[in-house]
Tab-separated table of C-alpha atoms and ligand atoms in Angstrom:
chain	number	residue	atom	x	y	z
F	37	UNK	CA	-2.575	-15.081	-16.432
F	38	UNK	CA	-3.985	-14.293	-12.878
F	39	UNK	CA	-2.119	-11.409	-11.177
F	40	UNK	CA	-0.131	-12.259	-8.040
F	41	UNK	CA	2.853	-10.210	-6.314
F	42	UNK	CA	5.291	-12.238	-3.959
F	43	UNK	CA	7.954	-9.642	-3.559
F	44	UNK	CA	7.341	-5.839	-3.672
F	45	UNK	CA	8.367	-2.503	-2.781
F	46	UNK	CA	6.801	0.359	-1.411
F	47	UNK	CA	8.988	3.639	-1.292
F	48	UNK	CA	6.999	6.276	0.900
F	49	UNK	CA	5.456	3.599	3.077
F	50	UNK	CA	5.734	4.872	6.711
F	51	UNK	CA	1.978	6.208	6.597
F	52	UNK	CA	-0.696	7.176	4.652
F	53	UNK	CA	-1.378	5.464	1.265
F	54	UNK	CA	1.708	4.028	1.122
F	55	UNK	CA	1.775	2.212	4.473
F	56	UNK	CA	-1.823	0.678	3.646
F	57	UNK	CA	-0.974	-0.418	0.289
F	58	UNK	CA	2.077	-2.493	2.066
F	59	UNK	CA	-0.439	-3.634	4.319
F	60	UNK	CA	-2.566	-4.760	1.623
F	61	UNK	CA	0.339	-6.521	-0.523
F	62	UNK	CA	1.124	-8.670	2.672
F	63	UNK	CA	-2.575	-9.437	3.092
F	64	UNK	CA	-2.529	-10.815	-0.149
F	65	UNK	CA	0.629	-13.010	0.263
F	66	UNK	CA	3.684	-10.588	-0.840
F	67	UNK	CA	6.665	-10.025	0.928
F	68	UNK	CA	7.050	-6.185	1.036
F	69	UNK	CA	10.323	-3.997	1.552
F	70	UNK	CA	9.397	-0.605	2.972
F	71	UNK	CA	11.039	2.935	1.959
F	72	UNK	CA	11.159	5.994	3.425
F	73	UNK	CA	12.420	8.399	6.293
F	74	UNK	CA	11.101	7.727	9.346
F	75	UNK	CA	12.413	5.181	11.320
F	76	UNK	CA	9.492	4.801	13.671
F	77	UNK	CA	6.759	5.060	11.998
F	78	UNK	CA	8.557	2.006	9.329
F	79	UNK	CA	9.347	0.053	12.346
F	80	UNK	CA	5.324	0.489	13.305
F	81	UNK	CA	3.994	-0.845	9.638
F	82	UNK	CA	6.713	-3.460	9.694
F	83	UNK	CA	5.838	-4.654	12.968
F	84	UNK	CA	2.002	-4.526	12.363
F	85	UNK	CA	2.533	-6.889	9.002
F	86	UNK	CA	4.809	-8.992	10.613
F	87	UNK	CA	2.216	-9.530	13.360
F	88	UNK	CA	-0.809	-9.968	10.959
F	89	UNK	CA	1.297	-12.442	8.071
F	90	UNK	CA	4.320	-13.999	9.952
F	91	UNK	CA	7.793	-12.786	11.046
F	92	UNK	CA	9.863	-11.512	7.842
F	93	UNK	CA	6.951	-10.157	5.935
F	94	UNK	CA	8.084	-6.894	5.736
F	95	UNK	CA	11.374	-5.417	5.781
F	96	UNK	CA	12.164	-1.889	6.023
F	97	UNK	CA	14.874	0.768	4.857
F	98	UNK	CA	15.396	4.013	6.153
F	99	UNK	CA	16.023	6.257	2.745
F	100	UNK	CA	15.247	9.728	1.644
F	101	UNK	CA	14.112	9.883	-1.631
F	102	UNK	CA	16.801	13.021	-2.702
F	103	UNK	CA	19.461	10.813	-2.258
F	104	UNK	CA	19.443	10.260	-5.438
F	105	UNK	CA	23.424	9.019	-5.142
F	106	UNK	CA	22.198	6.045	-3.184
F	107	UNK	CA	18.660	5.176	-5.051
F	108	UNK	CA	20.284	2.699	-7.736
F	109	UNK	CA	22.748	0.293	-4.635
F	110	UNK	CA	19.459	0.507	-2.094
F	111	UNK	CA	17.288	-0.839	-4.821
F	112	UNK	CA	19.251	-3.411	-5.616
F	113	UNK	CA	20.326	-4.148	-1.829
F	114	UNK	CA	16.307	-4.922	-1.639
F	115	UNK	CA	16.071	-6.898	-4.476
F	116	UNK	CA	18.674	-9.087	-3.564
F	117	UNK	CA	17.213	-9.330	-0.076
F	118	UNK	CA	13.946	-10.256	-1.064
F	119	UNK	CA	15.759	-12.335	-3.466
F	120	UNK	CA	13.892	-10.898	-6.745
F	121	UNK	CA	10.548	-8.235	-7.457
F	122	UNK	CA	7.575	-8.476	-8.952
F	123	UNK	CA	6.628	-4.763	-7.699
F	124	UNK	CA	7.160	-1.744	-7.169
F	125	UNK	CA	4.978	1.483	-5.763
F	126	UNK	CA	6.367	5.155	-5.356
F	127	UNK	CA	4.009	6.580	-3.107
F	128	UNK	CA	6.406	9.225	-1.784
F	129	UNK	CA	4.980	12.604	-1.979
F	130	UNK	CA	5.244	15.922	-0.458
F	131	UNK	CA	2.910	19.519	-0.432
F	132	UNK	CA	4.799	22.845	-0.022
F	133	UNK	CA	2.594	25.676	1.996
F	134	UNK	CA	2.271	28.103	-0.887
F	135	UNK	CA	0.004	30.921	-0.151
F	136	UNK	CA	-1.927	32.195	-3.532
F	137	UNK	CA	-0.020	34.946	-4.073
F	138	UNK	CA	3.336	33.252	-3.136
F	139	UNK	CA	5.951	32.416	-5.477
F	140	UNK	CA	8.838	30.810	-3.844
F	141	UNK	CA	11.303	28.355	-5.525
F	142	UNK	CA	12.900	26.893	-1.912
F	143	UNK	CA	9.676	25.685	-1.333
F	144	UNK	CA	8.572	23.771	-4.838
F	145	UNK	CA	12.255	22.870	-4.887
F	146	UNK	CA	11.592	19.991	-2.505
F	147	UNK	CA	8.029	19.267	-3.784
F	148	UNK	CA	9.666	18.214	-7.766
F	149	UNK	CA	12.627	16.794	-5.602
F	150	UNK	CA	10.151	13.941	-3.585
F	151	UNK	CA	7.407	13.806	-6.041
F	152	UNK	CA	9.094	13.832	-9.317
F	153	UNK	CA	13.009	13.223	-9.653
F	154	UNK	CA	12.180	10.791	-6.454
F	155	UNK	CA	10.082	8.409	-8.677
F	156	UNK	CA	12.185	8.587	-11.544
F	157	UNK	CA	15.621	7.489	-9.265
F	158	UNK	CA	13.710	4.699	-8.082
F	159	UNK	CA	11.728	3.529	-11.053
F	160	UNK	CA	14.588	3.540	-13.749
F	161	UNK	CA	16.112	0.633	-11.903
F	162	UNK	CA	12.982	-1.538	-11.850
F	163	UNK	CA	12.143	-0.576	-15.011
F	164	UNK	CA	15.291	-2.106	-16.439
F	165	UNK	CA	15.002	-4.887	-14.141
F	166	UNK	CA	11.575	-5.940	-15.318
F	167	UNK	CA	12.403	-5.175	-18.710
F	168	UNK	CA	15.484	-7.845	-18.600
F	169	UNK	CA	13.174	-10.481	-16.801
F	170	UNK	CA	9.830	-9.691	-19.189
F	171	UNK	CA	7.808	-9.354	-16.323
F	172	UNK	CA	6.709	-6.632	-13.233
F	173	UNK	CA	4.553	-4.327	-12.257
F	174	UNK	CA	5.086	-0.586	-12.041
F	175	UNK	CA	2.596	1.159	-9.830
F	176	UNK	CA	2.659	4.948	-9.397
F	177	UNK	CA	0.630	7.402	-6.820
F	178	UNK	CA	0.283	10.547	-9.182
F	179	UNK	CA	-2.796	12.462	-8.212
F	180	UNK	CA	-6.281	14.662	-10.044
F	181	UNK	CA	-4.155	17.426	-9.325
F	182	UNK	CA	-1.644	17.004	-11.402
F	183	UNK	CA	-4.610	16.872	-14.336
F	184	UNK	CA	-4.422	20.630	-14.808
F	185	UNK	CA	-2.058	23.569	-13.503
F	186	UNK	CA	-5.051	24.665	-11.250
F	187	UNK	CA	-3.984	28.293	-8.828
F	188	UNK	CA	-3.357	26.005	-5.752
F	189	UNK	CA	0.086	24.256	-5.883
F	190	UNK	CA	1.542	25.161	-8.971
F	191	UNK	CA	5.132	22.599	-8.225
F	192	UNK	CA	2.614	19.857	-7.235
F	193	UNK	CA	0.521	20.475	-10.373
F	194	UNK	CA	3.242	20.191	-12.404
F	195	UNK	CA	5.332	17.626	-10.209
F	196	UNK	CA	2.618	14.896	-10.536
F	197	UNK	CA	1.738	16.214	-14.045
F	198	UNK	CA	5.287	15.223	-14.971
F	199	UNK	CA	4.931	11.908	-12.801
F	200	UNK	CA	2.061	10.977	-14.863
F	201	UNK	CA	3.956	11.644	-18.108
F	202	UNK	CA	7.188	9.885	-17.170
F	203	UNK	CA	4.976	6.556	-15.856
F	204	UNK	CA	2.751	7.225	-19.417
F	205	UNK	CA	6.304	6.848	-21.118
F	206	UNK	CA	7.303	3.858	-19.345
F	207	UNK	CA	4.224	1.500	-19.895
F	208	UNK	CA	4.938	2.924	-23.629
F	209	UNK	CA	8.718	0.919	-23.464
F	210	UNK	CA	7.971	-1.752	-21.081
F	211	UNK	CA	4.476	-2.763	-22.174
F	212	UNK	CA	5.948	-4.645	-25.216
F	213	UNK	CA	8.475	-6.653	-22.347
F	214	UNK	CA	5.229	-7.670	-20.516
F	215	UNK	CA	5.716	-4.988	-17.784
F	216	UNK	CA	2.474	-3.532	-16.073
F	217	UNK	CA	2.592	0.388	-15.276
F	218	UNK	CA	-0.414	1.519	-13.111
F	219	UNK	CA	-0.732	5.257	-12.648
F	220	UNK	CA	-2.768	6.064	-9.206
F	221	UNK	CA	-4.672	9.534	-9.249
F	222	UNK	CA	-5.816	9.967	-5.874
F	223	UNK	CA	-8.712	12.303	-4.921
F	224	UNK	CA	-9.467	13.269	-1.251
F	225	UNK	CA	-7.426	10.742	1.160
F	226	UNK	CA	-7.468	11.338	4.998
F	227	UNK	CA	-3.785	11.266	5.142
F	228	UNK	CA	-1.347	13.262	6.966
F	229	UNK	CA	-1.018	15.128	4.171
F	230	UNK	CA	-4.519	16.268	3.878
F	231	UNK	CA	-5.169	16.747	8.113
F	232	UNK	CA	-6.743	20.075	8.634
F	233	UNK	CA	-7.206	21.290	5.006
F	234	UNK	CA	-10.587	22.986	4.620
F	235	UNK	CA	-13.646	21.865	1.491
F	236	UNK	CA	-12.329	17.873	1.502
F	237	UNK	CA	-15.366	15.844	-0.022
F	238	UNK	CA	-15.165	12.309	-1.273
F	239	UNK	CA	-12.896	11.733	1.499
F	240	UNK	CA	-11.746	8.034	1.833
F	241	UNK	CA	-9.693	6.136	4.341
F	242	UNK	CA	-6.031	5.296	2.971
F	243	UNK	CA	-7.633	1.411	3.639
F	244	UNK	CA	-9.814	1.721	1.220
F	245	UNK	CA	-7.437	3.801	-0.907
F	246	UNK	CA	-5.222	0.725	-0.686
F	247	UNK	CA	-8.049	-1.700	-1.706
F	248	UNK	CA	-9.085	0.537	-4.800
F	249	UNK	CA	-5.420	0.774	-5.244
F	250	UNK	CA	-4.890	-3.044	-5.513
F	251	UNK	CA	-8.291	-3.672	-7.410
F	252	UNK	CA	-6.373	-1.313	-10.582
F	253	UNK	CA	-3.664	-3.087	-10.094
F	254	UNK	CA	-4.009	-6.382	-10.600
F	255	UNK	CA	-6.676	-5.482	-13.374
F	256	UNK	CA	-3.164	-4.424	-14.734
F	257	UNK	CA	-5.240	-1.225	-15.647
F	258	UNK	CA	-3.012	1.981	-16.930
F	259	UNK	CA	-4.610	4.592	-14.737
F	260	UNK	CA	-7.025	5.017	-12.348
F	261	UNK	CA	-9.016	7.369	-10.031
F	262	UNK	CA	-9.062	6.682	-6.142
F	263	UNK	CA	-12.399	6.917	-5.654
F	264	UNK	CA	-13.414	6.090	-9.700
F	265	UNK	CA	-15.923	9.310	-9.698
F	266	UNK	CA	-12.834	11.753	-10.267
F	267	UNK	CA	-12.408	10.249	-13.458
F	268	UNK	CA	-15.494	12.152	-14.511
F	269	UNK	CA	-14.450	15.415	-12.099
F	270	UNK	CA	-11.183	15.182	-14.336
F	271	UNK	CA	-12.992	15.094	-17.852
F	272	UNK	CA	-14.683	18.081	-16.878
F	273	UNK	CA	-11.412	20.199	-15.585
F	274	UNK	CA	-9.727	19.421	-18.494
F	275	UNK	CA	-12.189	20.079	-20.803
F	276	UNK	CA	-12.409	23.771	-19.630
F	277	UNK	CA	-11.022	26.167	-21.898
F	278	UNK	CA	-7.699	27.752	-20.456
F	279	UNK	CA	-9.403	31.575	-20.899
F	280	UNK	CA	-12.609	30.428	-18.554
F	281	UNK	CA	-10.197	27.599	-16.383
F	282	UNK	CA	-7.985	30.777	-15.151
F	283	UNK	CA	-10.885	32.926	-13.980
F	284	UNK	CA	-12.507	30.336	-11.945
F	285	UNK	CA	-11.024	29.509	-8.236
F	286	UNK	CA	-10.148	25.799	-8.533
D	181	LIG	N1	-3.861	12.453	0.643
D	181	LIG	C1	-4.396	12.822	-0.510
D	181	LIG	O1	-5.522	13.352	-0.565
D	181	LIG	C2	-3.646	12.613	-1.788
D	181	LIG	C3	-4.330	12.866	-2.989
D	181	LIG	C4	-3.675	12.647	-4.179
D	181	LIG	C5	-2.380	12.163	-4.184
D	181	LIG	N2	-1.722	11.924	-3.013
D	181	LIG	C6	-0.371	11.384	-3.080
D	181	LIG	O2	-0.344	10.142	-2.400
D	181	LIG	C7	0.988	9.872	-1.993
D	181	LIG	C8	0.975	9.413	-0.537
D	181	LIG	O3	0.631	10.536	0.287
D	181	LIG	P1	-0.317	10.390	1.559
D	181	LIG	O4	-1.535	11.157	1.284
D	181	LIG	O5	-0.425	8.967	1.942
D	181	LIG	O6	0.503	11.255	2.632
D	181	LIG	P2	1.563	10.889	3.752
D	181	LIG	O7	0.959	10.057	4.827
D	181	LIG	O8	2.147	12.208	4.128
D	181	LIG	O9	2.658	10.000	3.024
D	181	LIG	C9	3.759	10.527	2.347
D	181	LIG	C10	4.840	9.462	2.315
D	181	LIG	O10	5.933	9.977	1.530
D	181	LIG	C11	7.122	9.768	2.263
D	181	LIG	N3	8.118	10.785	1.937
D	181	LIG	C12	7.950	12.127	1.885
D	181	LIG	N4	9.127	12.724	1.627
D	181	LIG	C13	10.055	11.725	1.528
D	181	LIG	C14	11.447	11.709	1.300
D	181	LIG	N5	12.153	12.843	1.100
D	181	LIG	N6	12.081	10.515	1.270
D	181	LIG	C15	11.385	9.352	1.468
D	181	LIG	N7	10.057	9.309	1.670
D	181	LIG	C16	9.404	10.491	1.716
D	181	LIG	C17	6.705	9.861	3.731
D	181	LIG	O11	7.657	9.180	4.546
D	181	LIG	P3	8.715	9.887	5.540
D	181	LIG	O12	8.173	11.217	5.955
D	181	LIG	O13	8.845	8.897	6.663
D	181	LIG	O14	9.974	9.982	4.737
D	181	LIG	C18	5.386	9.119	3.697
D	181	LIG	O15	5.621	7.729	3.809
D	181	LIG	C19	1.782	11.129	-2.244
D	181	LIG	O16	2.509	10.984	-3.442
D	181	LIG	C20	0.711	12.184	-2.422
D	181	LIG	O17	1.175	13.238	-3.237
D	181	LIG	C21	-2.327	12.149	-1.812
């Protein structure tokens, strides 16, 4: 059956990746309910979809992904407003400023908070919803990082390591229900999140981050590499033995 997506959501969609996959759901005829924070800067994507598709296209919820109390009502608020789903992306994420020879828990606290028990408040309630209807699509932005516990960001590393494993888990369940789960590892994207860190290559736009984005998608593949090259960067990394991986500065 072709692939098509008339209702979605995108939690973390007030820039970035997540604001231009939204865009790129409404280009291609979904209504899309935006998540996240900022008020103004969900007001600005809803407004731009609205202008490009036709009033009503987008919606959007101010929400911060610890509120994990609130997660389950908001998500089904949204469904009920869009009157069903056929998607959903978590593209919330967050980087703490760790210096290499810092170890500080206040900052990864936040980091497994967005990244991790984030996606997992707001992807146990679709996943039960597309299991009961036999049909969805789970899409989540993980990231090469989180392919090895590299020196850098050791809570990211591990945050988007366990991302990937809880998404790998849930296209195990849901796969048999006729459920799609996409897992999105990111290389270099000129985000906000990436503005004014040093030795970026590959760098893409989060437009054509969105496009690749959509492409896996709705080939209903299980996980892919934003540009597809890192797929091959990520063979390598992991196929480093731990005693040479730890001496080398990656
Ligand atoms: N840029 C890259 O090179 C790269 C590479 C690999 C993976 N990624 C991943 O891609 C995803 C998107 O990041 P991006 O690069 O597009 O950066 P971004 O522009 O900073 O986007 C991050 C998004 O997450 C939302 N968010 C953060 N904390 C939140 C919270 N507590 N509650 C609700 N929403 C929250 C932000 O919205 P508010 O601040 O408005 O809440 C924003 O919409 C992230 O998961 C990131 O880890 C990025």
């Amino acid at each position: 059956m072709p692939f098509s997506c008339q209702k979605a959501i995108v939690v973390g969609a007030s820039s970035g990746m997540g604001a231009a996959f939204a865009r790129e759901l409404a280009a291609r005829g979904a209504t899309v309910a935006l998540v996240a924070r900022r008020k103004d800067e969900l007001d600005k994507v809803r407004a731009a979809i609205d202008t490009a598709w036709g009033e009503g296209r987008a919606r959007a919820y101010v929400h911060d992904v610890t509120s994990y109390e609130d997660t389950a009502s908001l998500f089904a608020a949204i469904v009920s407003d869009l009157d069903g789903l056929d998607l959903i992306c978590y593209a919330a994420g967050t980087m703490a400023d760790i210096g290499p020879d810092e170890f500080d828990s206040a900052k990864d606290k936040p980091v497994v908070e967005v990244n991790l028990l984030g996606a997992i408040a707001w992807l146990n309630p679709a996943a039960k919803l597309f299991q009961d209807q036999r049909r969805g699509t789970i899409v989540g932005i993980g990231s090469i990082a989180g392919d090895r516990g590299r020196r850098a960001y050791p809570s990211y590393h591990a945050a988007k390591a366990g991302l990937a494993t809880f998404l790998e888990s849930l296209r195990n369940r849901l796969s048999q229900h006729g459920v799609n789960v996409t897992t999105i590892k990111p290389g270099f994207i000129d985000t906000a999140m990436t503005r004014g860190m040093s030795g970026l290559f590959w760098l893409r736009t989060a437009d054509e981050a969105a496009r690749m984005i959509w492409k896996a998608v709705s080939k209903r593949r299980s996980t892919s590499y934003v540009p597809a090259r890192w797929r091959i960067v990520s063979w390598v990394i992991r196929a480093i033995p731990s005693v040479i991986f730890r001496r080398l500065s990656i």
